[in-house]
């Protein structure tokens, strides 16, 4: 009688311990994913602000927006930018060719206020799914809005790492 009760209690405690351990692991994974995503969003917002300041300085000095000489650095990080003037015309960009249509579509349909970051999921022509964060930052002068910088970062690898699927 005691052996059967001991076995049941051992099984019950082991099951309870396993469930608690599983819940702890799930909470740690979810909170880590949330923290990393928020860190990436903050990074994209900051880089969008920096790019807007840089573009505004160049525009103030030369009267035109120019491309960034450090395009290879952006591409190595998976980051990119797209500058659209107040009329919706592309005036400067550093976007990988495979992402250009998705970034242009997202920029043209942008509804969020400046400084917000949006997670965008898109499918490329070859059936590949790509996730990127996109943030906007206005470029203004005394006369008003000159252009808007859309700065993004490809985060597909983070999702594959943490979620193991897209």
PDB file of N, CA and C in Angstrom, residues 42-140:
ATOM      1  N   UNK A  42      14.188  49.926 -30.746  1.00  0.00           N
ATOM      2  CA  UNK A  42      14.841  51.140 -30.270  1.00  0.00           C
ATOM      3  C   UNK A  42      16.049  51.485 -31.147  1.00  0.00           C
ATOM      4  N   UNK A  43      16.818  50.475 -31.530  1.00  0.00           N
ATOM      5  CA  UNK A  43      17.972  50.697 -32.397  1.00  0.00           C
ATOM      6  C   UNK A  43      17.535  51.272 -33.749  1.00  0.00           C
ATOM      7  N   UNK A  44      16.471  50.737 -34.320  1.00  0.00           N
ATOM      8  CA  UNK A  44      15.985  51.212 -35.618  1.00  0.00           C
ATOM      9  C   UNK A  44      15.488  52.653 -35.499  1.00  0.00           C
ATOM     10  N   UNK A  45      14.770  52.972 -34.425  1.00  0.00           N
ATOM     11  CA  UNK A  45      14.318  54.355 -34.222  1.00  0.00           C
ATOM     12  C   UNK A  45      15.495  55.315 -34.112  1.00  0.00           C
ATOM     13  N   UNK A  46      16.513  54.919 -33.352  1.00  0.00           N
ATOM     14  CA  UNK A  46      17.692  55.763 -33.176  1.00  0.00           C
ATOM     15  C   UNK A  46      18.431  55.963 -34.502  1.00  0.00           C
ATOM     16  N   UNK A  47      18.615  54.893 -35.253  1.00  0.00           N
ATOM     17  CA  UNK A  47      19.299  54.996 -36.545  1.00  0.00           C
ATOM     18  C   UNK A  47      18.491  55.817 -37.546  1.00  0.00           C
ATOM     19  N   UNK A  48      17.170  55.725 -37.492  1.00  0.00           N
ATOM     20  CA  UNK A  48      16.326  56.551 -38.371  1.00  0.00           C
ATOM     21  C   UNK A  48      16.511  58.020 -38.026  1.00  0.00           C
ATOM     22  N   UNK A  49      16.565  58.323 -36.749  1.00  0.00           N
ATOM     23  CA  UNK A  49      16.771  59.711 -36.308  1.00  0.00           C
ATOM     24  C   UNK A  49      18.142  60.225 -36.763  1.00  0.00           C
ATOM     25  N   UNK A  50      19.179  59.396 -36.594  1.00  0.00           N
ATOM     26  CA  UNK A  50      20.524  59.786 -37.013  1.00  0.00           C
ATOM     27  C   UNK A  50      20.604  60.004 -38.525  1.00  0.00           C
ATOM     28  N   UNK A  51      19.981  59.112 -39.285  1.00  0.00           N
ATOM     29  CA  UNK A  51      19.991  59.253 -40.747  1.00  0.00           C
ATOM     30  C   UNK A  51      19.244  60.512 -41.170  1.00  0.00           C
ATOM     31  N   UNK A  52      18.131  60.825 -40.497  1.00  0.00           N
ATOM     32  CA  UNK A  52      17.378  62.037 -40.813  1.00  0.00           C
ATOM     33  C   UNK A  52      18.221  63.286 -40.533  1.00  0.00           C
ATOM     34  N   UNK A  53      18.932  63.287 -39.411  1.00  0.00           N
ATOM     35  CA  UNK A  53      19.801  64.433 -39.095  1.00  0.00           C
ATOM     36  C   UNK A  53      20.916  64.572 -40.131  1.00  0.00           C
ATOM     37  N   UNK A  54      21.486  63.438 -40.529  1.00  0.00           N
ATOM     38  CA  UNK A  54      22.562  63.451 -41.529  1.00  0.00           C
ATOM     39  C   UNK A  54      22.052  63.966 -42.877  1.00  0.00           C
ATOM     40  N   UNK A  55      20.901  63.469 -43.297  1.00  0.00           N
ATOM     41  CA  UNK A  55      20.320  63.901 -44.568  1.00  0.00           C
ATOM     42  C   UNK A  55      19.947  65.384 -44.516  1.00  0.00           C
ATOM     43  N   UNK A  56      19.442  65.841 -43.372  1.00  0.00           N
ATOM     44  CA  UNK A  56      19.084  67.248 -43.233  1.00  0.00           C
ATOM     45  C   UNK A  56      20.328  68.137 -43.302  1.00  0.00           C
ATOM     46  N   UNK A  57      21.420  67.696 -42.682  1.00  0.00           N
ATOM     47  CA  UNK A  57      22.668  68.467 -42.731  1.00  0.00           C
ATOM     48  C   UNK A  57      23.180  68.568 -44.160  1.00  0.00           C
ATOM     49  N   UNK A  58      23.149  67.469 -44.901  1.00  0.00           N
ATOM     50  CA  UNK A  58      23.600  67.473 -46.294  1.00  0.00           C
ATOM     51  C   UNK A  58      22.693  68.369 -47.131  1.00  0.00           C
ATOM     52  N   UNK A  59      21.384  68.281 -46.897  1.00  0.00           N
ATOM     53  CA  UNK A  59      20.442  69.101 -47.650  1.00  0.00           C
ATOM     54  C   UNK A  59      20.654  70.594 -47.360  1.00  0.00           C
ATOM     55  N   UNK A  60      20.933  70.912 -46.098  1.00  0.00           N
ATOM     56  CA  UNK A  60      21.175  72.307 -45.719  1.00  0.00           C
ATOM     57  C   UNK A  60      22.426  72.848 -46.407  1.00  0.00           C
ATOM     58  N   UNK A  61      23.472  72.016 -46.496  1.00  0.00           N
ATOM     59  CA  UNK A  61      24.734  72.463 -47.104  1.00  0.00           C
ATOM     60  C   UNK A  61      24.679  72.459 -48.627  1.00  0.00           C
ATOM     61  N   UNK A  62      24.111  71.417 -49.228  1.00  0.00           N
ATOM     62  CA  UNK A  62      24.189  71.253 -50.685  1.00  0.00           C
ATOM     63  C   UNK A  62      22.871  71.449 -51.422  1.00  0.00           C
ATOM     64  N   UNK A  63      21.769  71.429 -50.701  1.00  0.00           N
ATOM     65  CA  UNK A  63      20.468  71.607 -51.342  1.00  0.00           C
ATOM     66  C   UNK A  63      19.898  70.353 -51.970  1.00  0.00           C
ATOM     67  N   UNK A  64      20.545  69.213 -51.783  1.00  0.00           N
ATOM     68  CA  UNK A  64      20.052  67.941 -52.314  1.00  0.00           C
ATOM     69  C   UNK A  64      20.287  66.846 -51.280  1.00  0.00           C
ATOM     70  N   UNK A  65      19.524  65.769 -51.407  1.00  0.00           N
ATOM     71  CA  UNK A  65      19.752  64.591 -50.578  1.00  0.00           C
ATOM     72  C   UNK A  65      20.704  63.683 -51.339  1.00  0.00           C
ATOM     73  N   UNK A  66      21.650  63.097 -50.647  1.00  0.00           N
ATOM     74  CA  UNK A  66      22.592  62.206 -51.326  1.00  0.00           C
ATOM     75  C   UNK A  66      22.590  60.851 -50.652  1.00  0.00           C
ATOM     76  N   UNK A  67      23.088  59.865 -51.388  1.00  0.00           N
ATOM     77  CA  UNK A  67      23.219  58.518 -50.849  1.00  0.00           C
ATOM     78  C   UNK A  67      24.319  58.455 -49.822  1.00  0.00           C
ATOM     79  N   UNK A  68      24.291  57.423 -49.027  1.00  0.00           N
ATOM     80  CA  UNK A  68      25.273  57.248 -47.958  1.00  0.00           C
ATOM     81  C   UNK A  68      26.492  56.520 -48.499  1.00  0.00           C
ATOM     82  N   UNK A  69      27.680  57.007 -48.175  1.00  0.00           N
ATOM     83  CA  UNK A  69      28.914  56.352 -48.618  1.00  0.00           C
ATOM     84  C   UNK A  69      29.153  55.038 -47.879  1.00  0.00           C
ATOM     85  N   UNK A  70      28.472  54.835 -46.772  1.00  0.00           N
ATOM     86  CA  UNK A  70      28.678  53.643 -45.957  1.00  0.00           C
ATOM     87  C   UNK A  70      27.627  52.575 -46.256  1.00  0.00           C
ATOM     88  N   UNK A  71      27.199  52.470 -47.488  1.00  0.00           N
ATOM     89  CA  UNK A  71      26.149  51.515 -47.831  1.00  0.00           C
ATOM     90  C   UNK A  71      26.553  50.088 -47.502  1.00  0.00           C
ATOM     91  N   UNK A  72      27.805  49.730 -47.707  1.00  0.00           N
ATOM     92  CA  UNK A  72      28.233  48.365 -47.429  1.00  0.00           C
ATOM     93  C   UNK A  72      28.137  48.055 -45.935  1.00  0.00           C
ATOM     94  N   UNK A  73      28.366  49.075 -45.082  1.00  0.00           N
ATOM     95  CA  UNK A  73      28.228  48.877 -43.637  1.00  0.00           C
ATOM     96  C   UNK A  73      26.773  48.591 -43.290  1.00  0.00           C
ATOM     97  N   UNK A  74      25.831  49.348 -43.885  1.00  0.00           N
ATOM     98  CA  UNK A  74      24.422  49.100 -43.635  1.00  0.00           C
ATOM     99  C   UNK A  74      24.029  47.704 -44.095  1.00  0.00           C
ATOM    100  N   UNK A  75      24.454  47.334 -45.292  1.00  0.00           N
ATOM    101  CA  UNK A  75      24.078  46.032 -45.833  1.00  0.00           C
ATOM    102  C   UNK A  75      24.649  44.895 -45.008  1.00  0.00           C
ATOM    103  N   UNK A  76      25.850  45.072 -44.453  1.00  0.00           N
ATOM    104  CA  UNK A  76      26.452  44.034 -43.623  1.00  0.00           C
ATOM    105  C   UNK A  76      25.644  43.825 -42.349  1.00  0.00           C
ATOM    106  N   UNK A  77      25.050  44.902 -41.821  1.00  0.00           N
ATOM    107  CA  UNK A  77      24.234  44.807 -40.613  1.00  0.00           C
ATOM    108  C   UNK A  77      22.812  44.378 -40.921  1.00  0.00           C
ATOM    109  N   UNK A  78      22.416  44.373 -42.175  1.00  0.00           N
ATOM    110  CA  UNK A  78      21.038  44.091 -42.536  1.00  0.00           C
ATOM    111  C   UNK A  78      20.165  45.329 -42.438  1.00  0.00           C
ATOM    112  N   UNK A  79      20.789  46.511 -42.305  1.00  0.00           N
ATOM    113  CA  UNK A  79      20.050  47.769 -42.190  1.00  0.00           C
ATOM    114  C   UNK A  79      19.971  48.445 -43.552  1.00  0.00           C
ATOM    115  N   UNK A  80      18.967  49.285 -43.701  1.00  0.00           N
ATOM    116  CA  UNK A  80      18.789  50.016 -44.948  1.00  0.00           C
ATOM    117  C   UNK A  80      17.970  51.271 -44.669  1.00  0.00           C
ATOM    118  N   UNK A  81      17.982  52.209 -45.622  1.00  0.00           N
ATOM    119  CA  UNK A  81      17.138  53.393 -45.507  1.00  0.00           C
ATOM    120  C   UNK A  81      16.583  53.769 -46.856  1.00  0.00           C
ATOM    121  N   UNK A  82      15.528  54.566 -46.798  1.00  0.00           N
ATOM    122  CA  UNK A  82      14.838  55.018 -47.992  1.00  0.00           C
ATOM    123  C   UNK A  82      14.345  56.429 -47.684  1.00  0.00           C
ATOM    124  N   UNK A  83      14.682  57.405 -48.509  1.00  0.00           N
ATOM    125  CA  UNK A  83      14.264  58.784 -48.281  1.00  0.00           C
ATOM    126  C   UNK A  83      13.259  59.159 -49.363  1.00  0.00           C
ATOM    127  N   UNK A  84      12.083  59.606 -48.907  1.00  0.00           N
ATOM    128  CA  UNK A  84      11.015  59.986 -49.820  1.00  0.00           C
ATOM    129  C   UNK A  84      10.662  61.456 -49.567  1.00  0.00           C
ATOM    130  N   UNK A  85      10.651  62.265 -50.638  1.00  0.00           N
ATOM    131  CA  UNK A  85      10.321  63.682 -50.447  1.00  0.00           C
ATOM    132  C   UNK A  85       8.826  63.857 -50.172  1.00  0.00           C
ATOM    133  N   UNK A  86       8.409  65.092 -49.925  1.00  0.00           N
ATOM    134  CA  UNK A  86       7.009  65.345 -49.540  1.00  0.00           C
ATOM    135  C   UNK A  86       6.022  64.990 -50.637  1.00  0.00           C
ATOM    136  N   UNK A  87       6.495  64.836 -51.879  1.00  0.00           N
ATOM    137  CA  UNK A  87       5.630  64.450 -52.994  1.00  0.00           C
ATOM    138  C   UNK A  87       5.599  62.940 -53.217  1.00  0.00           C
ATOM    139  N   UNK A  88       6.296  62.184 -52.382  1.00  0.00           N
ATOM    140  CA  UNK A  88       6.309  60.728 -52.513  1.00  0.00           C
ATOM    141  C   UNK A  88       7.319  60.198 -53.501  1.00  0.00           C
ATOM    142  N   UNK A  89       8.329  61.008 -53.850  1.00  0.00           N
ATOM    143  CA  UNK A  89       9.348  60.596 -54.806  1.00  0.00           C
ATOM    144  C   UNK A  89      10.598  60.146 -54.054  1.00  0.00           C
ATOM    145  N   UNK A  90      11.178  59.029 -54.470  1.00  0.00           N
ATOM    146  CA  UNK A  90      12.417  58.528 -53.872  1.00  0.00           C
ATOM    147  C   UNK A  90      13.556  59.481 -54.215  1.00  0.00           C
ATOM    148  N   UNK A  91      14.222  60.018 -53.181  1.00  0.00           N
ATOM    149  CA  UNK A  91      15.330  60.933 -53.432  1.00  0.00           C
ATOM    150  C   UNK A  91      16.677  60.346 -53.030  1.00  0.00           C
ATOM    151  N   UNK A  92      16.674  59.318 -52.199  1.00  0.00           N
ATOM    152  CA  UNK A  92      17.910  58.666 -51.781  1.00  0.00           C
ATOM    153  C   UNK A  92      17.546  57.331 -51.164  1.00  0.00           C
ATOM    154  N   UNK A  93      18.396  56.337 -51.373  1.00  0.00           N
ATOM    155  CA  UNK A  93      18.087  55.019 -50.815  1.00  0.00           C
ATOM    156  C   UNK A  93      19.335  54.164 -50.703  1.00  0.00           C
ATOM    157  N   UNK A  94      19.284  53.263 -49.767  1.00  0.00           N
ATOM    158  CA  UNK A  94      20.284  52.219 -49.602  1.00  0.00           C
ATOM    159  C   UNK A  94      19.536  50.965 -49.177  1.00  0.00           C
ATOM    160  N   UNK A  95      18.844  50.373 -50.120  1.00  0.00           N
ATOM    161  CA  UNK A  95      17.996  49.210 -49.847  1.00  0.00           C
ATOM    162  C   UNK A  95      18.473  48.048 -50.701  1.00  0.00           C
ATOM    163  N   UNK A  96      18.677  46.859 -50.103  1.00  0.00           N
ATOM    164  CA  UNK A  96      19.048  45.697 -50.917  1.00  0.00           C
ATOM    165  C   UNK A  96      18.001  45.447 -52.003  1.00  0.00           C
ATOM    166  N   UNK A  97      18.459  45.042 -53.166  1.00  0.00           N
ATOM    167  CA  UNK A  97      17.558  44.854 -54.309  1.00  0.00           C
ATOM    168  C   UNK A  97      16.382  43.936 -53.995  1.00  0.00           C
ATOM    169  N   UNK A  98      16.634  42.884 -53.246  1.00  0.00           N
ATOM    170  CA  UNK A  98      15.561  41.924 -52.972  1.00  0.00           C
ATOM    171  C   UNK A  98      14.453  42.515 -52.098  1.00  0.00           C
ATOM    172  N   UNK A  99      14.756  43.563 -51.330  1.00  0.00           N
ATOM    173  CA  UNK A  99      13.764  44.172 -50.440  1.00  0.00           C
ATOM    174  C   UNK A  99      13.142  45.445 -50.997  1.00  0.00           C
ATOM    175  N   UNK A 100      13.650  45.961 -52.114  1.00  0.00           N
ATOM    176  CA  UNK A 100      13.176  47.252 -52.621  1.00  0.00           C
ATOM    177  C   UNK A 100      11.666  47.329 -52.807  1.00  0.00           C
ATOM    178  N   UNK A 101      11.029  46.366 -53.474  1.00  0.00           N
ATOM    179  CA  UNK A 101       9.573  46.489 -53.653  1.00  0.00           C
ATOM    180  C   UNK A 101       8.809  46.509 -52.326  1.00  0.00           C
ATOM    181  N   UNK A 102       9.210  45.675 -51.383  1.00  0.00           N
ATOM    182  CA  UNK A 102       8.511  45.615 -50.092  1.00  0.00           C
ATOM    183  C   UNK A 102       8.712  46.897 -49.300  1.00  0.00           C
ATOM    184  N   UNK A 103       9.927  47.435 -49.306  1.00  0.00           N
ATOM    185  CA  UNK A 103      10.212  48.664 -48.563  1.00  0.00           C
ATOM    186  C   UNK A 103       9.482  49.841 -49.194  1.00  0.00           C
ATOM    187  N   UNK A 104       9.490  49.935 -50.512  1.00  0.00           N
ATOM    188  CA  UNK A 104       8.795  51.026 -51.189  1.00  0.00           C
ATOM    189  C   UNK A 104       7.297  50.971 -50.911  1.00  0.00           C
ATOM    190  N   UNK A 105       6.718  49.787 -50.957  1.00  0.00           N
ATOM    191  CA  UNK A 105       5.289  49.635 -50.681  1.00  0.00           C
ATOM    192  C   UNK A 105       4.970  50.027 -49.236  1.00  0.00           C
ATOM    193  N   UNK A 106       5.815  49.577 -48.300  1.00  0.00           N
ATOM    194  CA  UNK A 106       5.597  49.923 -46.894  1.00  0.00           C
ATOM    195  C   UNK A 106       5.735  51.423 -46.666  1.00  0.00           C
ATOM    196  N   UNK A 107       6.706  52.054 -47.314  1.00  0.00           N
ATOM    197  CA  UNK A 107       6.910  53.495 -47.149  1.00  0.00           C
ATOM    198  C   UNK A 107       5.749  54.286 -47.744  1.00  0.00           C
ATOM    199  N   UNK A 108       5.253  53.858 -48.882  1.00  0.00           N
ATOM    200  CA  UNK A 108       4.164  54.589 -49.537  1.00  0.00           C
ATOM    201  C   UNK A 108       2.841  54.436 -48.797  1.00  0.00           C
ATOM    202  N   UNK A 109       2.670  53.332 -48.076  1.00  0.00           N
ATOM    203  CA  UNK A 109       1.421  53.123 -47.341  1.00  0.00           C
ATOM    204  C   UNK A 109       1.580  53.400 -45.843  1.00  0.00           C
ATOM    205  N   UNK A 110       2.654  54.082 -45.462  1.00  0.00           N
ATOM    206  CA  UNK A 110       2.959  54.341 -44.048  1.00  0.00           C
ATOM    207  C   UNK A 110       1.874  55.225 -43.435  1.00  0.00           C
ATOM    208  N   UNK A 111       1.277  54.778 -42.335  1.00  0.00           N
ATOM    209  CA  UNK A 111       0.220  55.516 -41.660  1.00  0.00           C
ATOM    210  C   UNK A 111       0.597  55.900 -40.229  1.00  0.00           C
ATOM    211  N   UNK A 112       1.675  55.333 -39.713  1.00  0.00           N
ATOM    212  CA  UNK A 112       2.057  55.530 -38.324  1.00  0.00           C
ATOM    213  C   UNK A 112       2.714  56.895 -38.124  1.00  0.00           C
ATOM    214  N   UNK A 113       2.625  57.422 -36.894  1.00  0.00           N
ATOM    215  CA  UNK A 113       3.297  58.695 -36.616  1.00  0.00           C
ATOM    216  C   UNK A 113       4.816  58.534 -36.639  1.00  0.00           C
ATOM    217  N   UNK A 114       5.507  59.643 -36.814  1.00  0.00           N
ATOM    218  CA  UNK A 114       6.974  59.626 -36.848  1.00  0.00           C
ATOM    219  C   UNK A 114       7.515  59.071 -35.544  1.00  0.00           C
ATOM    220  N   UNK A 115       8.597  58.326 -35.641  1.00  0.00           N
ATOM    221  CA  UNK A 115       9.240  57.765 -34.458  1.00  0.00           C
ATOM    222  C   UNK A 115       8.703  56.414 -34.037  1.00  0.00           C
ATOM    223  N   UNK A 116       7.697  55.906 -34.704  1.00  0.00           N
ATOM    224  CA  UNK A 116       7.191  54.579 -34.370  1.00  0.00           C
ATOM    225  C   UNK A 116       7.889  53.545 -35.250  1.00  0.00           C
ATOM    226  N   UNK A 117       7.910  52.339 -34.767  1.00  0.00           N
ATOM    227  CA  UNK A 117       8.545  51.245 -35.490  1.00  0.00           C
ATOM    228  C   UNK A 117       7.501  50.165 -35.743  1.00  0.00           C
ATOM    229  N   UNK A 118       7.506  49.663 -36.946  1.00  0.00           N
ATOM    230  CA  UNK A 118       6.511  48.676 -37.362  1.00  0.00           C
ATOM    231  C   UNK A 118       7.213  47.407 -37.841  1.00  0.00           C
ATOM    232  N   UNK A 119       6.693  46.269 -37.448  1.00  0.00           N
ATOM    233  CA  UNK A 119       7.205  44.983 -37.918  1.00  0.00           C
ATOM    234  C   UNK A 119       6.464  44.628 -39.204  1.00  0.00           C
ATOM    235  N   UNK A 120       7.213  44.383 -40.263  1.00  0.00           N
ATOM    236  CA  UNK A 120       6.620  44.090 -41.560  1.00  0.00           C
ATOM    237  C   UNK A 120       7.071  42.714 -42.025  1.00  0.00           C
ATOM    238  N   UNK A 121       6.099  41.915 -42.404  1.00  0.00           N
ATOM    239  CA  UNK A 121       6.362  40.570 -42.920  1.00  0.00           C
ATOM    240  C   UNK A 121       5.986  40.569 -44.398  1.00  0.00           C
ATOM    241  N   UNK A 122       6.923  40.149 -45.234  1.00  0.00           N
ATOM    242  CA  UNK A 122       6.667  40.152 -46.667  1.00  0.00           C
ATOM    243  C   UNK A 122       7.199  38.867 -47.293  1.00  0.00           C
ATOM    244  N   UNK A 123       6.668  38.546 -48.446  1.00  0.00           N
ATOM    245  CA  UNK A 123       7.099  37.362 -49.192  1.00  0.00           C
ATOM    246  C   UNK A 123       7.789  37.830 -50.464  1.00  0.00           C
ATOM    247  N   UNK A 124       8.974  37.309 -50.699  1.00  0.00           N
ATOM    248  CA  UNK A 124       9.724  37.671 -51.897  1.00  0.00           C
ATOM    249  C   UNK A 124       9.291  36.799 -53.060  1.00  0.00           C
ATOM    250  N   UNK A 125       9.780  37.123 -54.251  1.00  0.00           N
ATOM    251  CA  UNK A 125       9.386  36.405 -55.469  1.00  0.00           C
ATOM    252  C   UNK A 125       9.699  34.917 -55.411  1.00  0.00           C
ATOM    253  N   UNK A 126      10.798  34.551 -54.766  1.00  0.00           N
ATOM    254  CA  UNK A 126      11.212  33.144 -54.736  1.00  0.00           C
ATOM    255  C   UNK A 126      10.519  32.367 -53.622  1.00  0.00           C
ATOM    256  N   UNK A 127       9.493  32.945 -52.998  1.00  0.00           N
ATOM    257  CA  UNK A 127       8.765  32.270 -51.943  1.00  0.00           C
ATOM    258  C   UNK A 127       9.383  32.438 -50.567  1.00  0.00           C
ATOM    259  N   UNK A 128      10.455  33.184 -50.486  1.00  0.00           N
ATOM    260  CA  UNK A 128      11.139  33.408 -49.219  1.00  0.00           C
ATOM    261  C   UNK A 128      10.369  34.450 -48.401  1.00  0.00           C
ATOM    262  N   UNK A 129      10.222  34.205 -47.093  1.00  0.00           N
ATOM    263  CA  UNK A 129       9.571  35.152 -46.204  1.00  0.00           C
ATOM    264  C   UNK A 129      10.629  35.985 -45.496  1.00  0.00           C
ATOM    265  N   UNK A 130      10.412  37.289 -45.452  1.00  0.00           N
ATOM    266  CA  UNK A 130      11.355  38.205 -44.833  1.00  0.00           C
ATOM    267  C   UNK A 130      10.599  39.064 -43.826  1.00  0.00           C
ATOM    268  N   UNK A 131      11.204  39.268 -42.666  1.00  0.00           N
ATOM    269  CA  UNK A 131      10.665  40.161 -41.650  1.00  0.00           C
ATOM    270  C   UNK A 131      11.639  41.308 -41.449  1.00  0.00           C
ATOM    271  N   UNK A 132      11.118  42.527 -41.417  1.00  0.00           N
ATOM    272  CA  UNK A 132      11.990  43.652 -41.117  1.00  0.00           C
ATOM    273  C   UNK A 132      11.237  44.681 -40.299  1.00  0.00           C
ATOM    274  N   UNK A 133      11.999  45.427 -39.516  1.00  0.00           N
ATOM    275  CA  UNK A 133      11.462  46.540 -38.747  1.00  0.00           C
ATOM    276  C   UNK A 133      11.659  47.799 -39.570  1.00  0.00           C
ATOM    277  N   UNK A 134      10.668  48.676 -39.565  1.00  0.00           N
ATOM    278  CA  UNK A 134      10.752  49.917 -40.320  1.00  0.00           C
ATOM    279  C   UNK A 134      10.287  51.062 -39.438  1.00  0.00           C
ATOM    280  N   UNK A 135      11.055  52.150 -39.453  1.00  0.00           N
ATOM    281  CA  UNK A 135      10.719  53.341 -38.673  1.00  0.00           C
ATOM    282  C   UNK A 135      10.829  54.559 -39.573  1.00  0.00           C
ATOM    283  N   UNK A 136      10.026  55.581 -39.293  1.00  0.00           N
ATOM    284  CA  UNK A 136      10.070  56.795 -40.100  1.00  0.00           C
ATOM    285  C   UNK A 136      10.506  57.975 -39.249  1.00  0.00           C
ATOM    286  N   UNK A 137      11.162  58.914 -39.903  1.00  0.00           N
ATOM    287  CA  UNK A 137      11.618  60.137 -39.232  1.00  0.00           C
ATOM    288  C   UNK A 137      11.535  61.272 -40.245  1.00  0.00           C
ATOM    289  N   UNK A 138      10.824  62.362 -39.918  1.00  0.00           N
ATOM    290  CA  UNK A 138      10.697  63.473 -40.865  1.00  0.00           C
ATOM    291  C   UNK A 138      11.970  64.320 -40.937  1.00  0.00           C
ATOM    292  N   UNK A 139      12.198  64.902 -42.099  1.00  0.00           N
ATOM    293  CA  UNK A 139      13.268  65.878 -42.296  1.00  0.00           C
ATOM    294  C   UNK A 139      12.566  67.197 -42.565  1.00  0.00           C
ATOM    295  N   UNK A 140      12.769  68.155 -41.664  1.00  0.00           N
ATOM    296  CA  UNK A 140      12.062  69.427 -41.775  1.00  0.00           C
ATOM    297  C   UNK A 140      13.032  70.606 -41.765  1.00  0.00           C
TER     298      UNK A 140
END
